[in-house]
CSV table of N, CA and C in Angstrom, one decimal:
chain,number,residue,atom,x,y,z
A,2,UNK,N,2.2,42.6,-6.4
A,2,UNK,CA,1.6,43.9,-6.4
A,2,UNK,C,0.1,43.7,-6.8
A,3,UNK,N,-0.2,42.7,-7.9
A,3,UNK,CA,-1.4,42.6,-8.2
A,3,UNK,C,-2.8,41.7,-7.0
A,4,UNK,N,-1.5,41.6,-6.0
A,4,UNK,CA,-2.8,40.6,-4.7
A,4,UNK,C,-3.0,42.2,-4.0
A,5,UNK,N,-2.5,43.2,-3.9
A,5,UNK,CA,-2.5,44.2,-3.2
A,5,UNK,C,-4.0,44.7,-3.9
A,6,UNK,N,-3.7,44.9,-4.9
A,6,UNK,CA,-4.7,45.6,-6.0
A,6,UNK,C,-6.1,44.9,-5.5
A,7,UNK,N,-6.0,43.5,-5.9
A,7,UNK,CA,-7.0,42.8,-5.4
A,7,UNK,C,-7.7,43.4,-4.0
A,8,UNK,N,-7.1,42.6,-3.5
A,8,UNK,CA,-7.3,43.3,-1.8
A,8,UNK,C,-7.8,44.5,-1.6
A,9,UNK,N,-7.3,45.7,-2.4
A,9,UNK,CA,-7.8,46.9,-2.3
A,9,UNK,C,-9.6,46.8,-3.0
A,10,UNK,N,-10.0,46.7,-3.9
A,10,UNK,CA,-10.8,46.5,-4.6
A,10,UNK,C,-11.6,45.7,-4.2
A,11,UNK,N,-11.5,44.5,-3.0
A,11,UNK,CA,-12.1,43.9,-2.5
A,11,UNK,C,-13.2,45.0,-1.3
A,12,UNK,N,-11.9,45.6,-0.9
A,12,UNK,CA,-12.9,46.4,0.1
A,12,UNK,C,-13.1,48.0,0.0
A,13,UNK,N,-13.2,48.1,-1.6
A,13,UNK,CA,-13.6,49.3,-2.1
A,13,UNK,C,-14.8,50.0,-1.3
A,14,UNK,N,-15.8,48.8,-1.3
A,14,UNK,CA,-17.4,49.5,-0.5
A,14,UNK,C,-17.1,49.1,1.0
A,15,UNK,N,-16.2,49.0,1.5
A,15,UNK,CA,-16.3,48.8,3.0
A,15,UNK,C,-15.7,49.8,3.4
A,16,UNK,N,-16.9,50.1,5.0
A,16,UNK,CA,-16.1,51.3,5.4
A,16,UNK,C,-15.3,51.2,6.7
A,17,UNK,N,-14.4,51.6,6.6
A,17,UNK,CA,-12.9,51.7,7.7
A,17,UNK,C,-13.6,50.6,9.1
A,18,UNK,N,-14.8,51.1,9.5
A,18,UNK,CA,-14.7,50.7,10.7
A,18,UNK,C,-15.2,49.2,10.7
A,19,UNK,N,-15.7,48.8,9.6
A,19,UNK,CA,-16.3,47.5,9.4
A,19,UNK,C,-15.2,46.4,8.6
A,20,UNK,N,-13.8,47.2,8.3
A,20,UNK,CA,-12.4,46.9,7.6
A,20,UNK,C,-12.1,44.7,8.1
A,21,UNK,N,-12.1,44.7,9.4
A,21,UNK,CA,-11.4,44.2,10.1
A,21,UNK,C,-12.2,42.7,9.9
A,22,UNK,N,-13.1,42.6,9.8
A,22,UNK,CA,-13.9,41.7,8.7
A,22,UNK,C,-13.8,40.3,7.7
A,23,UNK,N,-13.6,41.5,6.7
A,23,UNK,CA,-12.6,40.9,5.5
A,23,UNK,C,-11.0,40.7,6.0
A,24,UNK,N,-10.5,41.2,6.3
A,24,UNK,CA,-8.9,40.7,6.5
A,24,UNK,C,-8.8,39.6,7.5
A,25,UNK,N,-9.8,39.6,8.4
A,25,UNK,CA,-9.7,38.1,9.5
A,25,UNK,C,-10.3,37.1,8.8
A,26,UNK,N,-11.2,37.5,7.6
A,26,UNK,CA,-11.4,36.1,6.9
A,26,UNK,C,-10.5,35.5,5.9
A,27,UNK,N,-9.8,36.3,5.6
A,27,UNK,CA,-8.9,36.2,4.6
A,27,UNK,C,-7.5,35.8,5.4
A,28,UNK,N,-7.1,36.2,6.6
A,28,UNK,CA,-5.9,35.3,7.4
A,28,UNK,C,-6.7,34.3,7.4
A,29,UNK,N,-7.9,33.9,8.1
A,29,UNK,CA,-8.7,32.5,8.2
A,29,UNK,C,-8.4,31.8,7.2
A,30,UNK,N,-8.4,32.1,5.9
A,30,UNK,CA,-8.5,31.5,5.0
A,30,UNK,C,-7.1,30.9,4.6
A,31,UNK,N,-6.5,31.7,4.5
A,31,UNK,CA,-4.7,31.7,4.3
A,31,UNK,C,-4.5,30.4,5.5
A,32,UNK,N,-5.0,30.4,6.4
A,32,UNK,CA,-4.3,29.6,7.6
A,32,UNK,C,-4.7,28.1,7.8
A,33,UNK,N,-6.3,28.2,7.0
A,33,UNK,CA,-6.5,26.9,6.4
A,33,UNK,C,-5.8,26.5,5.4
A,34,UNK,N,-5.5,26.8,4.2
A,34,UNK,CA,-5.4,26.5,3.3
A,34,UNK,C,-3.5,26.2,3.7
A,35,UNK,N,-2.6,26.5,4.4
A,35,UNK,CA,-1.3,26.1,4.8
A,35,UNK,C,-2.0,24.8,5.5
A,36,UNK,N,-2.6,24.7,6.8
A,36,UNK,CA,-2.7,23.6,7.7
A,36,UNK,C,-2.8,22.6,7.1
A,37,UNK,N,-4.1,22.3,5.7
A,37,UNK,CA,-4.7,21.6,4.8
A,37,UNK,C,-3.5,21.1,4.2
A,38,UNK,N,-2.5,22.0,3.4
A,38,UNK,CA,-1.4,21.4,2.6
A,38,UNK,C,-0.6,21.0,3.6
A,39,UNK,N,0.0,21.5,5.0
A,39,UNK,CA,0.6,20.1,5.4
A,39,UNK,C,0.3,18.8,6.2
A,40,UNK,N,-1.3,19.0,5.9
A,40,UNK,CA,-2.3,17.1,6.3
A,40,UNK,C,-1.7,16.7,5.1
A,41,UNK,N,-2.3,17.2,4.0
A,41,UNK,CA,-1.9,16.3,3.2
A,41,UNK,C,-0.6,16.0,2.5
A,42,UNK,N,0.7,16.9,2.7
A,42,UNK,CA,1.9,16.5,2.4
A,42,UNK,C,2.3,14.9,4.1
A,43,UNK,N,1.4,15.3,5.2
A,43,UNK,CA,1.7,14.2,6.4
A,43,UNK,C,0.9,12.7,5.7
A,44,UNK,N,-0.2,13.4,5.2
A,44,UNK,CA,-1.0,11.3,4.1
A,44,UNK,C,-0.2,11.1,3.1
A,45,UNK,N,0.4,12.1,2.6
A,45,UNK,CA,0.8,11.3,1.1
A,45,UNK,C,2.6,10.7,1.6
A,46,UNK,N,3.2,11.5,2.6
A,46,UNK,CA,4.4,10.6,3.3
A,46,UNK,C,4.2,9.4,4.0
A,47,UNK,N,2.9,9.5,4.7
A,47,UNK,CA,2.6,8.2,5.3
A,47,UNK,C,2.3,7.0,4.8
A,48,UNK,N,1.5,7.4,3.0
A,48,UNK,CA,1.2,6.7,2.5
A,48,UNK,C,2.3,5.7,1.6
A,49,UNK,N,3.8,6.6,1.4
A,49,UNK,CA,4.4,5.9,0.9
A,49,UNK,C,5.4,5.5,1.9
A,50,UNK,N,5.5,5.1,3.2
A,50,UNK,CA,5.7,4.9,4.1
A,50,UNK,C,5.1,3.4,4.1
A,51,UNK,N,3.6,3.0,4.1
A,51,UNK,CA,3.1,2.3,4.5
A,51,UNK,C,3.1,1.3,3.1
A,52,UNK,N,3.4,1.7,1.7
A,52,UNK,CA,3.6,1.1,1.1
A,52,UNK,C,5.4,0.4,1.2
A,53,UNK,N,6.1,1.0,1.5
A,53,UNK,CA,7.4,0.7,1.8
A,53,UNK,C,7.9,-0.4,2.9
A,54,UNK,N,6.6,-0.4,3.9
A,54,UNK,CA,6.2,-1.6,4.8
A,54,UNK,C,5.7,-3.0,4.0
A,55,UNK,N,5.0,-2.4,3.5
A,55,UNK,CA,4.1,-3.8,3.0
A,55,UNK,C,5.2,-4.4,2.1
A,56,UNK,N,5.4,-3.6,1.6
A,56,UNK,CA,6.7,-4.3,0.5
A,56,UNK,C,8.0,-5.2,1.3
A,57,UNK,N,7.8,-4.5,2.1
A,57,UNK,CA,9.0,-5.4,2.9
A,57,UNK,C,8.8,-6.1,3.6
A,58,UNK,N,7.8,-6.2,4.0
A,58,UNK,CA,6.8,-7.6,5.3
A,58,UNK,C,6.6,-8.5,4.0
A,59,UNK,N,6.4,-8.2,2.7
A,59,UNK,CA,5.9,-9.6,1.2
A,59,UNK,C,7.5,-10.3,1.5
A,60,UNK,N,8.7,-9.7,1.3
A,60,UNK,CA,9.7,-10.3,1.2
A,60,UNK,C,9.9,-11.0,2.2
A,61,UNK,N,10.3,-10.5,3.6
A,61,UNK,CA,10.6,-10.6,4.2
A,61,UNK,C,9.6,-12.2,5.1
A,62,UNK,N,8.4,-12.4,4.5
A,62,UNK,CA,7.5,-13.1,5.0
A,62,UNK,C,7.9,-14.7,3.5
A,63,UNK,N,8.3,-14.2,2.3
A,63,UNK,CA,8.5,-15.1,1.5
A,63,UNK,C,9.9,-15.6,1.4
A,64,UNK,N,10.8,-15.1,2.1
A,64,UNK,CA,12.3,-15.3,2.6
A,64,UNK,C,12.1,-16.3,3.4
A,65,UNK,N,11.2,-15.6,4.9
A,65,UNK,CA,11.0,-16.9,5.6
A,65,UNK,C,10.3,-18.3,5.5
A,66,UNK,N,9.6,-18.1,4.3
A,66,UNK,CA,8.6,-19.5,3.9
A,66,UNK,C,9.8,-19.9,3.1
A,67,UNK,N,10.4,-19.7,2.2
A,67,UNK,CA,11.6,-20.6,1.4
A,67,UNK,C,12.2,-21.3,2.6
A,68,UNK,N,12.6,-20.5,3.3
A,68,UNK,CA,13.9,-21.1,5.0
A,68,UNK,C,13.3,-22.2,5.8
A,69,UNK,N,11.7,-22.0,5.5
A,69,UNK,CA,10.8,-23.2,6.3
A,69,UNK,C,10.8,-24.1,5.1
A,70,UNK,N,10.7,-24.1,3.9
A,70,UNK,CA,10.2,-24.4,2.8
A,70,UNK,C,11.2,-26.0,3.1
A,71,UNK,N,13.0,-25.2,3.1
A,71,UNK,CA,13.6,-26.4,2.8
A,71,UNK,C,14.2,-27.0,4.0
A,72,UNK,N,13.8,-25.9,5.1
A,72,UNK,CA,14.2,-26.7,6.0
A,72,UNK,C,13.0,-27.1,7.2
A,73,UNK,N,12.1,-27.9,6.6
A,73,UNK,CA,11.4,-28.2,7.7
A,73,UNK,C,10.9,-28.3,9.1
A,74,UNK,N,12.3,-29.2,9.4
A,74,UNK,CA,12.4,-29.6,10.8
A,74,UNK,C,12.7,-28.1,11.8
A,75,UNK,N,13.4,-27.0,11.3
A,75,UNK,CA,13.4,-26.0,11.4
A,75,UNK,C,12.6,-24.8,11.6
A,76,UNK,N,11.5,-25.2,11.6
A,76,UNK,CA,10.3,-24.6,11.1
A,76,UNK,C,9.9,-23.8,12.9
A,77,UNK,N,9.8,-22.7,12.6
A,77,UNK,CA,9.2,-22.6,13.9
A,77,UNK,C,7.4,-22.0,14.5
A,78,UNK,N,7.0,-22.4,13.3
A,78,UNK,CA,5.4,-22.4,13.2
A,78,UNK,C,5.4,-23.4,14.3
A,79,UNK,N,4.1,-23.7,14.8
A,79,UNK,CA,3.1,-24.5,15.7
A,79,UNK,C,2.3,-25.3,14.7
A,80,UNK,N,1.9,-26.6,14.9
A,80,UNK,CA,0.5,-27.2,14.6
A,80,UNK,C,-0.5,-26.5,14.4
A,81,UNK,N,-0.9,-25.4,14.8
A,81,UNK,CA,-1.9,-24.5,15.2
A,81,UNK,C,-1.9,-23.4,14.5
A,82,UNK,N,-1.6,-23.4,13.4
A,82,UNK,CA,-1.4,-22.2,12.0
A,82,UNK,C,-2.7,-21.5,12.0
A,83,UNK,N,-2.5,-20.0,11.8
A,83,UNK,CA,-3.7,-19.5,11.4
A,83,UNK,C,-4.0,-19.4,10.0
A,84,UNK,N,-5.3,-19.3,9.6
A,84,UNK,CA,-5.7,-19.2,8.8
A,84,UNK,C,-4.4,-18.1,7.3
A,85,UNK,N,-4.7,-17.0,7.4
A,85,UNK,CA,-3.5,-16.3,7.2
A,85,UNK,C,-2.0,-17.2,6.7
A,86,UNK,N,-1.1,-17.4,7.6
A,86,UNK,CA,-0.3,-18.5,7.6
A,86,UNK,C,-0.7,-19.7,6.6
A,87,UNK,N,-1.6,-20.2,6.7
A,87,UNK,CA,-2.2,-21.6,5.7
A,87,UNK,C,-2.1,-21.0,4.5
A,88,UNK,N,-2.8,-20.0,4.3
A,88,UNK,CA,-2.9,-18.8,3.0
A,88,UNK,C,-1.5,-18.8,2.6
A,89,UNK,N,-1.0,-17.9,3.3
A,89,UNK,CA,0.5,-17.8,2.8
A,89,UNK,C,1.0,-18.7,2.2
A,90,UNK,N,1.4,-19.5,2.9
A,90,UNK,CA,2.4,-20.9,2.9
A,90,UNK,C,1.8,-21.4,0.7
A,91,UNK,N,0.4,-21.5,1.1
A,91,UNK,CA,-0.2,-22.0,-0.4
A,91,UNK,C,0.1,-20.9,-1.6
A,92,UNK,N,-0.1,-19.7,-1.0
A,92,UNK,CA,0.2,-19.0,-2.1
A,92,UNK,C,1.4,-19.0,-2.1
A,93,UNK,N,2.8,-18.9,-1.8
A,93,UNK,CA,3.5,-18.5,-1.8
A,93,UNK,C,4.2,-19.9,-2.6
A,94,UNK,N,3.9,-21.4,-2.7
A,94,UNK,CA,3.8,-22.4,-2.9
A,94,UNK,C,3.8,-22.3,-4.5
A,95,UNK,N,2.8,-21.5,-4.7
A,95,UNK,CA,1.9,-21.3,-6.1
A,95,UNK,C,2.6,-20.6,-6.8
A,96,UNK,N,2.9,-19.1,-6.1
A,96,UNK,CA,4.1,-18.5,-6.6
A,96,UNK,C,5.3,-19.0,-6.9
A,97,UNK,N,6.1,-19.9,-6.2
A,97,UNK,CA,6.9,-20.4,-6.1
A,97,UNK,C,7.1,-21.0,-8.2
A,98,UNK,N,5.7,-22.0,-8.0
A,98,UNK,CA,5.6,-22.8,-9.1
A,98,UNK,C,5.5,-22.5,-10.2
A,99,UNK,N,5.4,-21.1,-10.3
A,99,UNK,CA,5.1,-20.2,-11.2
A,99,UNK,C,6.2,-19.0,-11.8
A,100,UNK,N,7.2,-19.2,-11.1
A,100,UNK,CA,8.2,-18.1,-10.6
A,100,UNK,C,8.8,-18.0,-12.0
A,101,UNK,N,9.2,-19.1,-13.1
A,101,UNK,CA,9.8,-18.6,-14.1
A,101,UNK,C,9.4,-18.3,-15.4
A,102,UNK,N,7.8,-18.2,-15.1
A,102,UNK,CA,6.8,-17.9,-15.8
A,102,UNK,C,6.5,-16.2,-15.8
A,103,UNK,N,7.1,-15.4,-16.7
A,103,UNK,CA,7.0,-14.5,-16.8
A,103,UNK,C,5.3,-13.8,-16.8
A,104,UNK,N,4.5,-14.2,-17.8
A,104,UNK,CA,2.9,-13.4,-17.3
A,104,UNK,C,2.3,-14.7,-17.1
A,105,UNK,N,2.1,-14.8,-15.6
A,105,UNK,CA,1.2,-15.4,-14.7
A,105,UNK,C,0.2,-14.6,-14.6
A,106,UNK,N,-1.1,-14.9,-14.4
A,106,UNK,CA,-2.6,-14.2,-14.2
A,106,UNK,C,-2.9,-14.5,-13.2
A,107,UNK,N,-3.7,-13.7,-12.5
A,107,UNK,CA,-4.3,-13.5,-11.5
A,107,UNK,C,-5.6,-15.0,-12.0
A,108,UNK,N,-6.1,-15.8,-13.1
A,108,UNK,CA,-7.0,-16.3,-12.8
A,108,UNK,C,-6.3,-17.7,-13.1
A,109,UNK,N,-5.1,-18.1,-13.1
A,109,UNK,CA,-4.0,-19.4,-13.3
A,109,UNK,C,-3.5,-19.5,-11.9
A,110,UNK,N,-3.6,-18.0,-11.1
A,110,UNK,CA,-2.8,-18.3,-9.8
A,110,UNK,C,-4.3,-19.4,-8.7
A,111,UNK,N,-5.3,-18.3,-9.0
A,111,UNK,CA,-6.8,-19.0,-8.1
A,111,UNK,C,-7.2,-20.1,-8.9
A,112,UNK,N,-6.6,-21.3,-10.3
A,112,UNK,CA,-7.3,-22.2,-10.3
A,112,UNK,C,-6.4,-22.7,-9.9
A,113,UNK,N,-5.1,-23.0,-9.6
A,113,UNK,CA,-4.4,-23.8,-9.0
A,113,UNK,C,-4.5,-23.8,-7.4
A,114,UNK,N,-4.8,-22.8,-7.1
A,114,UNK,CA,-4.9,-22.9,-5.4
A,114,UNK,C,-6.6,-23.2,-5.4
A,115,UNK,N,-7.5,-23.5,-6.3
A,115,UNK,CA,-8.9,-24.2,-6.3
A,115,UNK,C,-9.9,-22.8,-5.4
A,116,UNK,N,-9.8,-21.4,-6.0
A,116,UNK,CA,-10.2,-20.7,-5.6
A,116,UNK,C,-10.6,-19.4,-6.1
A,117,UNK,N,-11.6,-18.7,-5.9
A,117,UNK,CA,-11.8,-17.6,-6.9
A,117,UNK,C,-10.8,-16.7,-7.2
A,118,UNK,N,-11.0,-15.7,-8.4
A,118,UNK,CA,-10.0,-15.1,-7.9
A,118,UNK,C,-10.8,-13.5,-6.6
A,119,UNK,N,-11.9,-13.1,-7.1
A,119,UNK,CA,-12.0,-12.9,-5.6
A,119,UNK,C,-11.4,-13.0,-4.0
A,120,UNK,N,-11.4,-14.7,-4.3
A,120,UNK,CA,-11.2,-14.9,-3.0
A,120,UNK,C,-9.6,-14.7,-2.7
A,121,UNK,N,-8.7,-15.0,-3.9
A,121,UNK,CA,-7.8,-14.9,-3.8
A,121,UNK,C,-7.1,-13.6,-3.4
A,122,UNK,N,-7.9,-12.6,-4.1
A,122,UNK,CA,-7.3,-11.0,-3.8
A,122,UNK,C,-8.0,-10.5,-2.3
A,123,UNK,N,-8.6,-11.3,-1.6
A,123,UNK,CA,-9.3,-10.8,-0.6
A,123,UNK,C,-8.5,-11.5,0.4
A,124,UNK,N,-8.1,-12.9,0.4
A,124,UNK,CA,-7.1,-13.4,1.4
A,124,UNK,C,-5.8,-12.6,1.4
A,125,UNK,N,-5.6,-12.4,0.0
A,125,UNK,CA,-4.1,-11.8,-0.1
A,125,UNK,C,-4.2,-10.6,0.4
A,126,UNK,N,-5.3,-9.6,0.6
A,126,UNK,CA,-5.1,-8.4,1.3
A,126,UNK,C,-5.4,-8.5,2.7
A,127,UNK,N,-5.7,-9.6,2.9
A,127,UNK,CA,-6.4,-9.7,4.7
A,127,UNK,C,-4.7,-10.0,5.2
A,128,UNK,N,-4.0,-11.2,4.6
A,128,UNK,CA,-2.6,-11.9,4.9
A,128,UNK,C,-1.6,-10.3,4.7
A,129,UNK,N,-1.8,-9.8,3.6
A,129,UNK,CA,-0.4,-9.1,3.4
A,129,UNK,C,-0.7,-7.5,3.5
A,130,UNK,N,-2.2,-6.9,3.0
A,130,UNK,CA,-2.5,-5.8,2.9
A,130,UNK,C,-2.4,-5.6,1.6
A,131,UNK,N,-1.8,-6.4,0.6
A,131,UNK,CA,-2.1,-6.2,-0.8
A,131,UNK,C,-2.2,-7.0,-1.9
A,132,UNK,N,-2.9,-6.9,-3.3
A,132,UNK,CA,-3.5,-7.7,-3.6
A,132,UNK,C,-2.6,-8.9,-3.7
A,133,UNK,N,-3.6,-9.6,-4.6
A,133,UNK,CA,-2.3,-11.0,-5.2
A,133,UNK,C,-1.2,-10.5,-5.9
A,134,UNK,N,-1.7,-9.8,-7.1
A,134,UNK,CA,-0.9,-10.0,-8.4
A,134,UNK,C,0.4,-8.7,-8.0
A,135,UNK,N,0.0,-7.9,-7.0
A,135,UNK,CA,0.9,-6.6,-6.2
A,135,UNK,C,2.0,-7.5,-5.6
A,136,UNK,N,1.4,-8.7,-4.8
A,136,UNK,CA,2.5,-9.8,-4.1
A,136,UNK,C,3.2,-10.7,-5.0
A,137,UNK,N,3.0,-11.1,-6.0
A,137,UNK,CA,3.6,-11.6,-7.1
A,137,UNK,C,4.6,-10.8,-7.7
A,138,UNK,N,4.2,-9.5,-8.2
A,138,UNK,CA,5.3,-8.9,-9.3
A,138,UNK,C,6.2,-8.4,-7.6
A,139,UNK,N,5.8,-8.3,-6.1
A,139,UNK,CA,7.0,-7.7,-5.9
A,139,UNK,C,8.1,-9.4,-5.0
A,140,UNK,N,7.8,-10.7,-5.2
A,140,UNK,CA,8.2,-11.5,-5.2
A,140,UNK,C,8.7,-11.6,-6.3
A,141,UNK,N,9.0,-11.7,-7.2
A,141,UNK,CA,9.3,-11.6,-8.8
A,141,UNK,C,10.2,-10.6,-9.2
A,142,UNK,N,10.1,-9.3,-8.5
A,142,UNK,CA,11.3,-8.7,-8.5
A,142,UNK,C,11.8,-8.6,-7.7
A,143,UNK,N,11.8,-9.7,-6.5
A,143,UNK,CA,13.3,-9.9,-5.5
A,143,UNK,C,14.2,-10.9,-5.7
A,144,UNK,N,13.0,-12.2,-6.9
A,144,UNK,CA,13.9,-13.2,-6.4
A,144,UNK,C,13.5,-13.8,-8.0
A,145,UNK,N,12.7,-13.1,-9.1
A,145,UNK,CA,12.6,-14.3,-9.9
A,145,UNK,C,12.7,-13.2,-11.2
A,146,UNK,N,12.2,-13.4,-12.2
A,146,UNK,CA,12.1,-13.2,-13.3
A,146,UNK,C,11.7,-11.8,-13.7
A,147,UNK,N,12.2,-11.1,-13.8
A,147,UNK,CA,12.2,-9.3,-13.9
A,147,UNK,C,10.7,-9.1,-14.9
A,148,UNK,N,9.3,-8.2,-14.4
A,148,UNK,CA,8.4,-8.5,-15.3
A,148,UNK,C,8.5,-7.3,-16.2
């Protein structure tokens, strides 16, 4: 009852025939402000979407480096690894070596792989889409030591 009141009071000094005005700007407004809330309820679904990926492409990519890990001959990489792949394979290496080591740092993971840690959070988001230490704790809670 009190948006009515409002509404009324809004167009106290307006007269009848200039009415139509104010109320088209005010549906305008109403009709943005719905469209707006469901963009953003569509980013914030997508977003935990796209996190739900990534998490599962980390496993799912460190499953298959163990399966290559022990079985070599197996392996169905090429000679011709990309960059990416080379990355992986070392970090995941590192991780590996590290796995029952409950606080690992982001600056113990880059001196063993002989690299900044810059560089290391920058390959790890180019390779996976997230950082190192994101790819660590969610390797660590699939397969190693609860942090």
């Amino acid at each position: 009852m009190s948006g009515l009141v409002y509404l009324r009071s809004l167009m106290d000094g307006v007269e009848m025939r200039s009415m139509n005005g104010p109320v088209i700007l005010l549906i305008l407004g109403m009709i943005f402000i719905v469209v707006d809330a469901v963009y953003l309820g569509r980013v914030v679904r997508a977003r935990m979407n796209n996190k739900r990926a990534l998490r599962s492409n980390v496993v799912h990519q460190f499953h298959r480096h163990v399966i290559d890990r022990n079985n070599p001959k197996y392996s169905g990489e090429s000679n011709n690894q990309n960059f990416d792949n080379l990355f992986l394979g070392l970090f995941f290496d590192c991780i590996i070596d590290h796995l029952e080591y409950k606080d690992v740092t982001k600056d113990q993971l880059a001196d063993k792989m002989q690299i900044s840690t810059r560089q290391l959070d920058l390959a790890s988001k180019k390779a996976t889409g997230l950082p190192a230490m994101k790819v660590v704790s969610i390797v660590k809670s699939e397969y190693g030591v609860r942090q």
